[in-house]
PDB file of C-alpha atoms in Angstrom:
ATOM      1  CA  ALA A1379       0.000   0.000   0.000  1.00 75.00           C
ATOM      2  CA  GLN A1380       1.138   3.501  -0.712  1.00 82.00           C
ATOM      3  CA  SER A1381       1.346   6.298   1.804  1.00 89.00           C
ATOM      4  CA  VAL A1382       2.590   9.843   2.121  1.00 93.00           C
ATOM      5  CA  THR A1383       3.932  11.645   5.174  1.00 95.00           C
ATOM      6  CA  GLN A1384       4.193  15.398   5.199  1.00 96.00           C
ATOM      7  CA  LEU A1385       6.435  16.648   7.989  1.00 93.00           C
ATOM      8  CA  GLY A1386       4.981  19.693   9.674  1.00 92.00           C
ATOM      9  CA  SER A1387       1.312  20.580   9.520  1.00 93.00           C
ATOM     10  CA  HIS A1388       2.201  24.277   9.585  1.00 96.00           C
ATOM     11  CA  VAL A1389       5.285  26.055   8.252  1.00 97.00           C
ATOM     12  CA  SER A1390       5.960  29.770   8.652  1.00 97.00           C
ATOM     13  CA  VAL A1391       8.520  31.687   6.607  1.00 97.00           C
ATOM     14  CA  SER A1392       9.394  35.324   6.100  1.00 97.00           C
ATOM     15  CA  GLU A1393       8.743  36.949   2.768  1.00 97.00           C
ATOM     16  CA  GLY A1394      11.820  36.427   0.591  1.00 97.00           C
ATOM     17  CA  ALA A1395      13.039  33.391   2.556  1.00 98.00           C
ATOM     18  CA  LEU A1396      13.440  29.856   1.275  1.00 97.00           C
ATOM     19  CA  VAL A1397      10.355  27.664   1.319  1.00 98.00           C
ATOM     20  CA  LEU A1398      10.907  23.981   2.112  1.00 98.00           C
ATOM     21  CA  LEU A1399       7.946  21.637   2.503  1.00 98.00           C
ATOM     22  CA  ARG A1400       8.818  18.037   3.248  1.00 97.00           C
ATOM     23  CA  CYS A1401       7.232  14.927   1.820  1.00 97.00           C
ATOM     24  CA  ASN A1402       8.208  11.297   2.247  1.00 96.00           C
ATOM     25  CA  TYR A1403       6.439   8.481   0.481  1.00 94.00           C
ATOM     26  CA  SER A1404       6.093   4.746   0.711  1.00 90.00           C
ATOM     27  CA  SER A1405       5.460   2.673  -2.398  1.00 83.00           C
ATOM     28  CA  SER A1406       6.305  -0.880  -3.399  1.00 77.00           C
ATOM     29  CA  VAL A1407       6.624   0.073  -7.067  1.00 80.00           C
ATOM     30  CA  PRO A1408       8.094   3.125  -8.792  1.00 80.00           C
ATOM     31  CA  PRO A1409       5.815   5.975  -7.834  1.00 87.00           C
ATOM     32  CA  TYR A1410       4.293   8.950  -9.530  1.00 91.00           C
ATOM     33  CA  LEU A1411       4.502  11.917  -7.181  1.00 94.00           C
ATOM     34  CA  PHE A1412       2.569  15.156  -7.135  1.00 95.00           C
ATOM     35  CA  TRP A1413       2.340  18.415  -5.258  1.00 97.00           C
ATOM     36  CA  TYR A1414      -0.958  20.277  -5.143  1.00 97.00           C
ATOM     37  CA  VAL A1415      -1.779  23.709  -3.743  1.00 97.00           C
ATOM     38  CA  GLN A1416      -5.077  24.817  -2.250  1.00 95.00           C
ATOM     39  CA  TYR A1417      -5.792  28.494  -1.763  1.00 93.00           C
ATOM     40  CA  PRO A1418      -8.505  29.461   0.749  1.00 87.00           C
ATOM     41  CA  ASN A1419     -12.003  28.476  -0.367  1.00 83.00           C
ATOM     42  CA  GLN A1420     -10.759  26.944  -3.577  1.00 87.00           C
ATOM     43  CA  GLY A1421     -10.144  23.521  -5.051  1.00 89.00           C
ATOM     44  CA  LEU A1422      -6.774  21.879  -5.517  1.00 94.00           C
ATOM     45  CA  GLN A1423      -4.412  22.921  -8.287  1.00 94.00           C
ATOM     46  CA  LEU A1424      -1.548  20.808  -9.592  1.00 94.00           C
ATOM     47  CA  LEU A1425       1.817  22.466  -8.874  1.00 96.00           C
ATOM     48  CA  LEU A1426       4.124  19.843 -10.345  1.00 95.00           C
ATOM     49  CA  LYS A1427       4.552  16.126 -10.894  1.00 93.00           C
ATOM     50  CA  TYR A1428       7.263  13.483 -11.104  1.00 92.00           C
ATOM     51  CA  THR A1429       6.623  10.630 -13.518  1.00 86.00           C
ATOM     52  CA  SER A1430      10.050   8.931 -13.809  1.00 78.00           C
ATOM     53  CA  ALA A1431      11.773  11.409 -16.117  1.00 76.00           C
ATOM     54  CA  ALA A1432      14.062  14.105 -14.661  1.00 84.00           C
ATOM     55  CA  THR A1433      14.421  13.881 -10.883  1.00 89.00           C
ATOM     56  CA  LEU A1434      14.319  17.659 -10.475  1.00 94.00           C
ATOM     57  CA  VAL A1435      10.899  18.850 -11.466  1.00 94.00           C
ATOM     58  CA  LYS A1436       9.917  22.452 -12.040  1.00 95.00           C
ATOM     59  CA  GLY A1437       6.365  23.585 -11.515  1.00 94.00           C
ATOM     60  CA  ILE A1438       4.275  26.699 -11.586  1.00 93.00           C
ATOM     61  CA  ASN A1439       4.855  29.847  -9.526  1.00 93.00           C
ATOM     62  CA  GLY A1440       8.609  29.173  -9.143  1.00 96.00           C
ATOM     63  CA  PHE A1441       8.250  25.937  -7.171  1.00 97.00           C
ATOM     64  CA  GLU A1442      10.340  22.864  -7.763  1.00 97.00           C
ATOM     65  CA  ALA A1443      10.771  19.444  -6.195  1.00 97.00           C
ATOM     66  CA  GLU A1444      13.456  16.806  -6.270  1.00 95.00           C
ATOM     67  CA  PHE A1445      12.758  13.085  -6.314  1.00 94.00           C
ATOM     68  CA  LYS A1446      15.276  11.208  -4.157  1.00 93.00           C
ATOM     69  CA  LYS A1447      14.715   7.486  -4.356  1.00 90.00           C
ATOM     70  CA  SER A1448      17.314   6.635  -1.697  1.00 91.00           C
ATOM     71  CA  GLU A1449      15.553   8.894   0.787  1.00 93.00           C
ATOM     72  CA  THR A1450      12.008   8.168  -0.491  1.00 93.00           C
ATOM     73  CA  SER A1451      11.480  11.915  -0.506  1.00 95.00           C
ATOM     74  CA  PHE A1452       9.920  14.510  -2.761  1.00 96.00           C
ATOM     75  CA  HIS A1453      10.415  17.818  -0.956  1.00 97.00           C
ATOM     76  CA  LEU A1454       8.972  21.029  -2.404  1.00 98.00           C
ATOM     77  CA  THR A1455      11.101  24.172  -2.508  1.00 98.00           C
ATOM     78  CA  LYS A1456      10.948  27.768  -3.639  1.00 98.00           C
ATOM     79  CA  PRO A1457      13.980  30.071  -3.317  1.00 97.00           C
ATOM     80  CA  SER A1458      12.068  33.172  -2.256  1.00 97.00           C
ATOM     81  CA  ALA A1459       8.631  33.166  -0.628  1.00 97.00           C
ATOM     82  CA  HIS A1460       5.969  35.618  -1.693  1.00 96.00           C
ATOM     83  CA  MET A1461       2.902  36.622   0.249  1.00 96.00           C
ATOM     84  CA  SER A1462       0.745  35.024  -2.439  1.00 95.00           C
ATOM     85  CA  ASP A1463       2.304  31.616  -1.675  1.00 97.00           C
ATOM     86  CA  ALA A1464       0.342  31.379   1.566  1.00 97.00           C
ATOM     87  CA  ALA A1465      -1.859  28.317   1.077  1.00 97.00           C
ATOM     88  CA  GLU A1466      -2.156  24.670   1.971  1.00 96.00           C
ATOM     89  CA  TYR A1467       0.102  22.241   0.121  1.00 97.00           C
ATOM     90  CA  PHE A1468      -0.529  18.555  -0.410  1.00 96.00           C
ATOM     91  CA  CYS A1469       1.872  15.853  -1.509  1.00 96.00           C
ATOM     92  CA  ALA A1470       0.353  12.805  -3.226  1.00 94.00           C
ATOM     93  CA  VAL A1471       1.488   9.453  -4.636  1.00 92.00           C
ATOM     94  CA  SER A1472       0.106   6.961  -7.127  1.00 87.00           C
ATOM     95  CA  SER A1473       1.558   4.017  -9.020  1.00 79.00           C
ATOM     96  CA  GLY A1474       0.541   1.112 -11.188  1.00 68.00           C
ATOM     97  CA  ASN A1475      -3.156   1.824 -11.614  1.00 68.00           C
ATOM     98  CA  THR A1476      -3.677   2.611  -7.959  1.00 73.00           C
ATOM     99  CA  PRO A1477      -5.621   5.643  -6.822  1.00 77.00           C
ATOM    100  CA  LEU A1478      -3.988   8.867  -5.736  1.00 87.00           C
ATOM    101  CA  VAL A1479      -3.166   8.957  -2.012  1.00 89.00           C
ATOM    102  CA  PHE A1480      -2.667  12.306  -0.305  1.00 92.00           C
ATOM    103  CA  GLY A1481      -0.691  13.442   2.686  1.00 92.00           C
ATOM    104  CA  LYS A1482      -2.432  15.424   5.415  1.00 93.00           C
ATOM    105  CA  GLY A1483      -1.220  18.735   4.091  1.00 95.00           C
ATOM    106  CA  THR A1484       1.081  21.542   5.216  1.00 96.00           C
ATOM    107  CA  ARG A1485      -0.224  25.039   5.737  1.00 96.00           C
ATOM    108  CA  LEU A1486       2.309  27.641   4.619  1.00 97.00           C
ATOM    109  CA  SER A1487       2.197  31.080   6.206  1.00 97.00           C
ATOM    110  CA  VAL A1488       4.301  33.916   4.801  1.00 97.00           C
ATOM    111  CA  ILE A1489       5.188  36.733   7.172  1.00 96.00           C
ATOM    112  CA  ALA A1490       5.831  40.212   5.838  1.00 93.00           C
TER     113      ALA A1490
ATOM    114  CA  GLU B 875     -12.817  25.070 -21.045  1.00 83.00           C
ATOM    115  CA  ALA B 876     -11.544  21.780 -19.613  1.00 81.00           C
ATOM    116  CA  GLN B 877     -13.053  21.344 -16.183  1.00 93.00           C
ATOM    117  CA  VAL B 878     -14.655  19.225 -13.525  1.00 96.00           C
ATOM    118  CA  THR B 879     -18.045  20.577 -12.490  1.00 97.00           C
ATOM    119  CA  GLN B 880     -19.623  19.761  -9.153  1.00 96.00           C
ATOM    120  CA  ASN B 881     -23.069  20.734  -7.963  1.00 97.00           C
ATOM    121  CA  PRO B 882     -24.182  22.090  -5.637  1.00 97.00           C
ATOM    122  CA  ARG B 883     -21.351  24.183  -4.163  1.00 96.00           C
ATOM    123  CA  TYR B 884     -23.084  24.431  -0.798  1.00 97.00           C
ATOM    124  CA  LEU B 885     -25.727  22.205   0.739  1.00 97.00           C
ATOM    125  CA  ILE B 886     -27.359  22.089   4.151  1.00 97.00           C
ATOM    126  CA  THR B 887     -29.559  19.090   4.776  1.00 96.00           C
ATOM    127  CA  VAL B 888     -31.137  17.131   7.602  1.00 97.00           C
ATOM    128  CA  THR B 889     -30.144  13.737   8.916  1.00 97.00           C
ATOM    129  CA  GLY B 890     -31.564  10.892   6.855  1.00 97.00           C
ATOM    130  CA  LYS B 891     -32.642  12.857   3.798  1.00 97.00           C
ATOM    131  CA  LYS B 892     -31.126  11.272   0.702  1.00 97.00           C
ATOM    132  CA  LEU B 893     -28.978  13.528  -1.457  1.00 97.00           C
ATOM    133  CA  THR B 894     -26.867  13.398  -4.579  1.00 98.00           C
ATOM    134  CA  VAL B 895     -23.848  15.509  -5.429  1.00 98.00           C
ATOM    135  CA  THR B 896     -23.252  15.562  -9.158  1.00 98.00           C
ATOM    136  CA  CYS B 897     -19.869  15.551 -10.869  1.00 98.00           C
ATOM    137  CA  SER B 898     -19.191  15.923 -14.560  1.00 98.00           C
ATOM    138  CA  GLN B 899     -15.959  16.257 -16.560  1.00 97.00           C
ATOM    139  CA  ASN B 900     -15.507  17.296 -20.173  1.00 96.00           C
ATOM    140  CA  MET B 901     -11.971  15.991 -20.747  1.00 95.00           C
ATOM    141  CA  ASN B 902     -12.808  12.390 -21.682  1.00 95.00           C
ATOM    142  CA  HIS B 903     -10.877  11.192 -18.627  1.00 95.00           C
ATOM    143  CA  GLU B 904     -10.927   7.528 -17.660  1.00 93.00           C
ATOM    144  CA  TYR B 905     -10.286   8.005 -13.943  1.00 93.00           C
ATOM    145  CA  MET B 906     -12.662   9.751 -11.544  1.00 95.00           C
ATOM    146  CA  SER B 907     -12.583  10.000  -7.763  1.00 95.00           C
ATOM    147  CA  TRP B 908     -14.400  11.444  -4.808  1.00 97.00           C
ATOM    148  CA  TYR B 909     -12.534  12.813  -1.801  1.00 96.00           C
ATOM    149  CA  ARG B 910     -13.610  14.380   1.441  1.00 97.00           C
ATOM    150  CA  GLN B 911     -11.497  16.983   3.180  1.00 95.00           C
ATOM    151  CA  ASP B 912     -11.607  17.471   6.934  1.00 94.00           C
ATOM    152  CA  PRO B 913      -9.355  19.687   9.086  1.00 89.00           C
ATOM    153  CA  GLY B 914      -6.213  17.862  10.151  1.00 85.00           C
ATOM    154  CA  LEU B 915      -7.036  14.789   8.107  1.00 89.00           C
ATOM    155  CA  GLY B 916      -6.180  15.987   4.604  1.00 89.00           C
ATOM    156  CA  LEU B 917      -8.003  14.436   1.675  1.00 92.00           C
ATOM    157  CA  ARG B 918      -9.386  10.959   2.066  1.00 93.00           C
ATOM    158  CA  GLN B 919     -10.648   8.977  -0.859  1.00 94.00           C
ATOM    159  CA  ILE B 920     -14.248   7.816  -0.745  1.00 97.00           C
ATOM    160  CA  TYR B 921     -14.655   5.968  -4.046  1.00 96.00           C
ATOM    161  CA  TYR B 922     -12.860   5.880  -7.356  1.00 94.00           C
ATOM    162  CA  SER B 923     -13.529   4.634 -10.854  1.00 94.00           C
ATOM    163  CA  MET B 924     -11.029   3.703 -13.529  1.00 91.00           C
ATOM    164  CA  ASN B 925     -13.569   3.070 -16.249  1.00 91.00           C
ATOM    165  CA  VAL B 926     -17.272   3.068 -17.032  1.00 94.00           C
ATOM    166  CA  GLU B 927     -19.187   0.596 -14.846  1.00 92.00           C
ATOM    167  CA  VAL B 928     -16.064  -0.009 -12.715  1.00 92.00           C
ATOM    168  CA  THR B 929     -15.984   1.475  -9.217  1.00 95.00           C
ATOM    169  CA  ASP B 930     -13.895   0.680  -6.131  1.00 94.00           C
ATOM    170  CA  LYS B 931     -13.951   1.658  -2.507  1.00 94.00           C
ATOM    171  CA  GLY B 932     -11.423   4.111  -1.218  1.00 92.00           C
ATOM    172  CA  ASP B 933     -10.409   4.656   2.391  1.00 91.00           C
ATOM    173  CA  VAL B 934     -13.730   5.933   3.744  1.00 96.00           C
ATOM    174  CA  PRO B 935     -16.614   4.473   1.670  1.00 97.00           C
ATOM    175  CA  GLU B 936     -19.108   3.831   4.492  1.00 97.00           C
ATOM    176  CA  GLY B 937     -22.341   5.739   4.034  1.00 97.00           C
ATOM    177  CA  TYR B 938     -21.680   6.616   0.400  1.00 98.00           C
ATOM    178  CA  LYS B 939     -22.591   5.198  -2.997  1.00 98.00           C
ATOM    179  CA  VAL B 940     -21.398   6.045  -6.494  1.00 98.00           C
ATOM    180  CA  SER B 941     -22.186   5.030 -10.041  1.00 96.00           C
ATOM    181  CA  ARG B 942     -20.329   5.362 -13.333  1.00 97.00           C
ATOM    182  CA  LYS B 943     -22.863   4.711 -16.068  1.00 96.00           C
ATOM    183  CA  GLU B 944     -21.110   6.994 -18.530  1.00 96.00           C
ATOM    184  CA  LYS B 945     -17.584   8.302 -18.746  1.00 96.00           C
ATOM    185  CA  ARG B 946     -18.280  11.948 -18.011  1.00 97.00           C
ATOM    186  CA  ASN B 947     -20.450  11.612 -14.881  1.00 98.00           C
ATOM    187  CA  PHE B 948     -19.665  10.263 -11.424  1.00 98.00           C
ATOM    188  CA  PRO B 949     -22.371  11.199  -8.890  1.00 98.00           C
ATOM    189  CA  LEU B 950     -21.919  10.746  -5.146  1.00 98.00           C
ATOM    190  CA  ILE B 951     -24.990   9.511  -3.303  1.00 98.00           C
ATOM    191  CA  LEU B 952     -25.639   9.738   0.416  1.00 97.00           C
ATOM    192  CA  GLU B 953     -28.622   7.477   1.070  1.00 96.00           C
ATOM    193  CA  SER B 954     -29.069   8.501   4.708  1.00 97.00           C
ATOM    194  CA  PRO B 955     -26.747  11.356   5.599  1.00 97.00           C
ATOM    195  CA  SER B 956     -25.502  11.739   9.160  1.00 97.00           C
ATOM    196  CA  PRO B 957     -23.775  14.668  10.901  1.00 97.00           C
ATOM    197  CA  ASN B 958     -20.369  12.951  10.658  1.00 97.00           C
ATOM    198  CA  GLN B 959     -20.631  13.335   6.890  1.00 98.00           C
ATOM    199  CA  THR B 960     -20.460  17.086   7.253  1.00 98.00           C
ATOM    200  CA  SER B 961     -17.398  17.879   5.189  1.00 98.00           C
ATOM    201  CA  LEU B 962     -15.931  19.463   2.085  1.00 97.00           C
ATOM    202  CA  TYR B 963     -16.197  17.114  -0.876  1.00 98.00           C
ATOM    203  CA  PHE B 964     -14.123  17.131  -4.039  1.00 97.00           C
ATOM    204  CA  CYS B 965     -14.611  15.316  -7.297  1.00 97.00           C
ATOM    205  CA  ALA B 966     -11.559  14.822  -9.509  1.00 96.00           C
ATOM    206  CA  SER B 967     -10.706  13.252 -12.843  1.00 95.00           C
ATOM    207  CA  SER B 968      -7.549  12.123 -14.625  1.00 92.00           C
ATOM    208  CA  LEU B 969      -6.407  10.616 -17.885  1.00 90.00           C
ATOM    209  CA  SER B 970      -4.279   8.076 -16.002  1.00 84.00           C
ATOM    210  CA  ASP B 971      -2.386   7.651 -12.731  1.00 79.00           C
ATOM    211  CA  ARG B 972       0.668   9.440 -14.143  1.00 82.00           C
ATOM    212  CA  HIS B 973      -1.179  12.581 -15.186  1.00 85.00           C
ATOM    213  CA  GLY B 974      -2.459  13.876 -11.900  1.00 86.00           C
ATOM    214  CA  TYR B 975      -6.032  14.788 -11.143  1.00 92.00           C
ATOM    215  CA  THR B 976      -8.034  17.848 -12.133  1.00 94.00           C
ATOM    216  CA  PHE B 977     -10.260  18.869  -9.233  1.00 95.00           C
ATOM    217  CA  GLY B 978     -13.690  20.397  -9.076  1.00 95.00           C
ATOM    218  CA  SER B 979     -14.366  23.465  -6.940  1.00 94.00           C
ATOM    219  CA  GLY B 980     -15.784  21.468  -4.061  1.00 95.00           C
ATOM    220  CA  THR B 981     -19.124  20.950  -2.336  1.00 97.00           C
ATOM    221  CA  ARG B 982     -19.474  22.039   1.258  1.00 97.00           C
ATOM    222  CA  LEU B 983     -22.034  19.771   2.884  1.00 98.00           C
ATOM    223  CA  THR B 984     -23.563  20.328   6.304  1.00 98.00           C
ATOM    224  CA  VAL B 985     -25.802  17.662   7.809  1.00 98.00           C
ATOM    225  CA  VAL B 986     -27.832  18.805  10.815  1.00 97.00           C
TER     226      VAL B 986
END
């Protein structure tokens, strides 16, 4: 069975600082990995995905994530936080015709 | 515009009164899923479907029914709603497990 663990339910950063949201996964087969963002009172929007091509994946809004098989991790980063990045972020995993499984989410706050 | 459409967006109902939340996608996607989102619990899958007439239980299927009679529609049925089904519900669709899901805008359900 697949699972996702997001470390830290709430992360706070200053505007302009590095954003690092952590995600570790468990999967018995090569996974597909995703990061989604949810702004207040909205649905989920796909930020980026890893599907076994390049291990460093670039997404929208300046975010990127690196797939590290040895660490079973897929952490999300952004070099410089903006106020508009404040949202909830979800890591998710799927593989081999199995449904998408989400982590519990990390709420990102950006302090001016 | 490619989208997943859920209706209604908001619904308040009474315990035991049957209801249906509709979901439709116009992208010819094979995969469709229903999730519920609760504070601190992230998104939990209720049911999913990988093809017409094929549905499977997710992590929290109790108290829910679905049907997939045609590719574009995937309604969620609550035969006898209870207060613990008060939640934010999302429908999502995908071309395959490597593509990531497109989400609807959500349905906020309150059962009193």
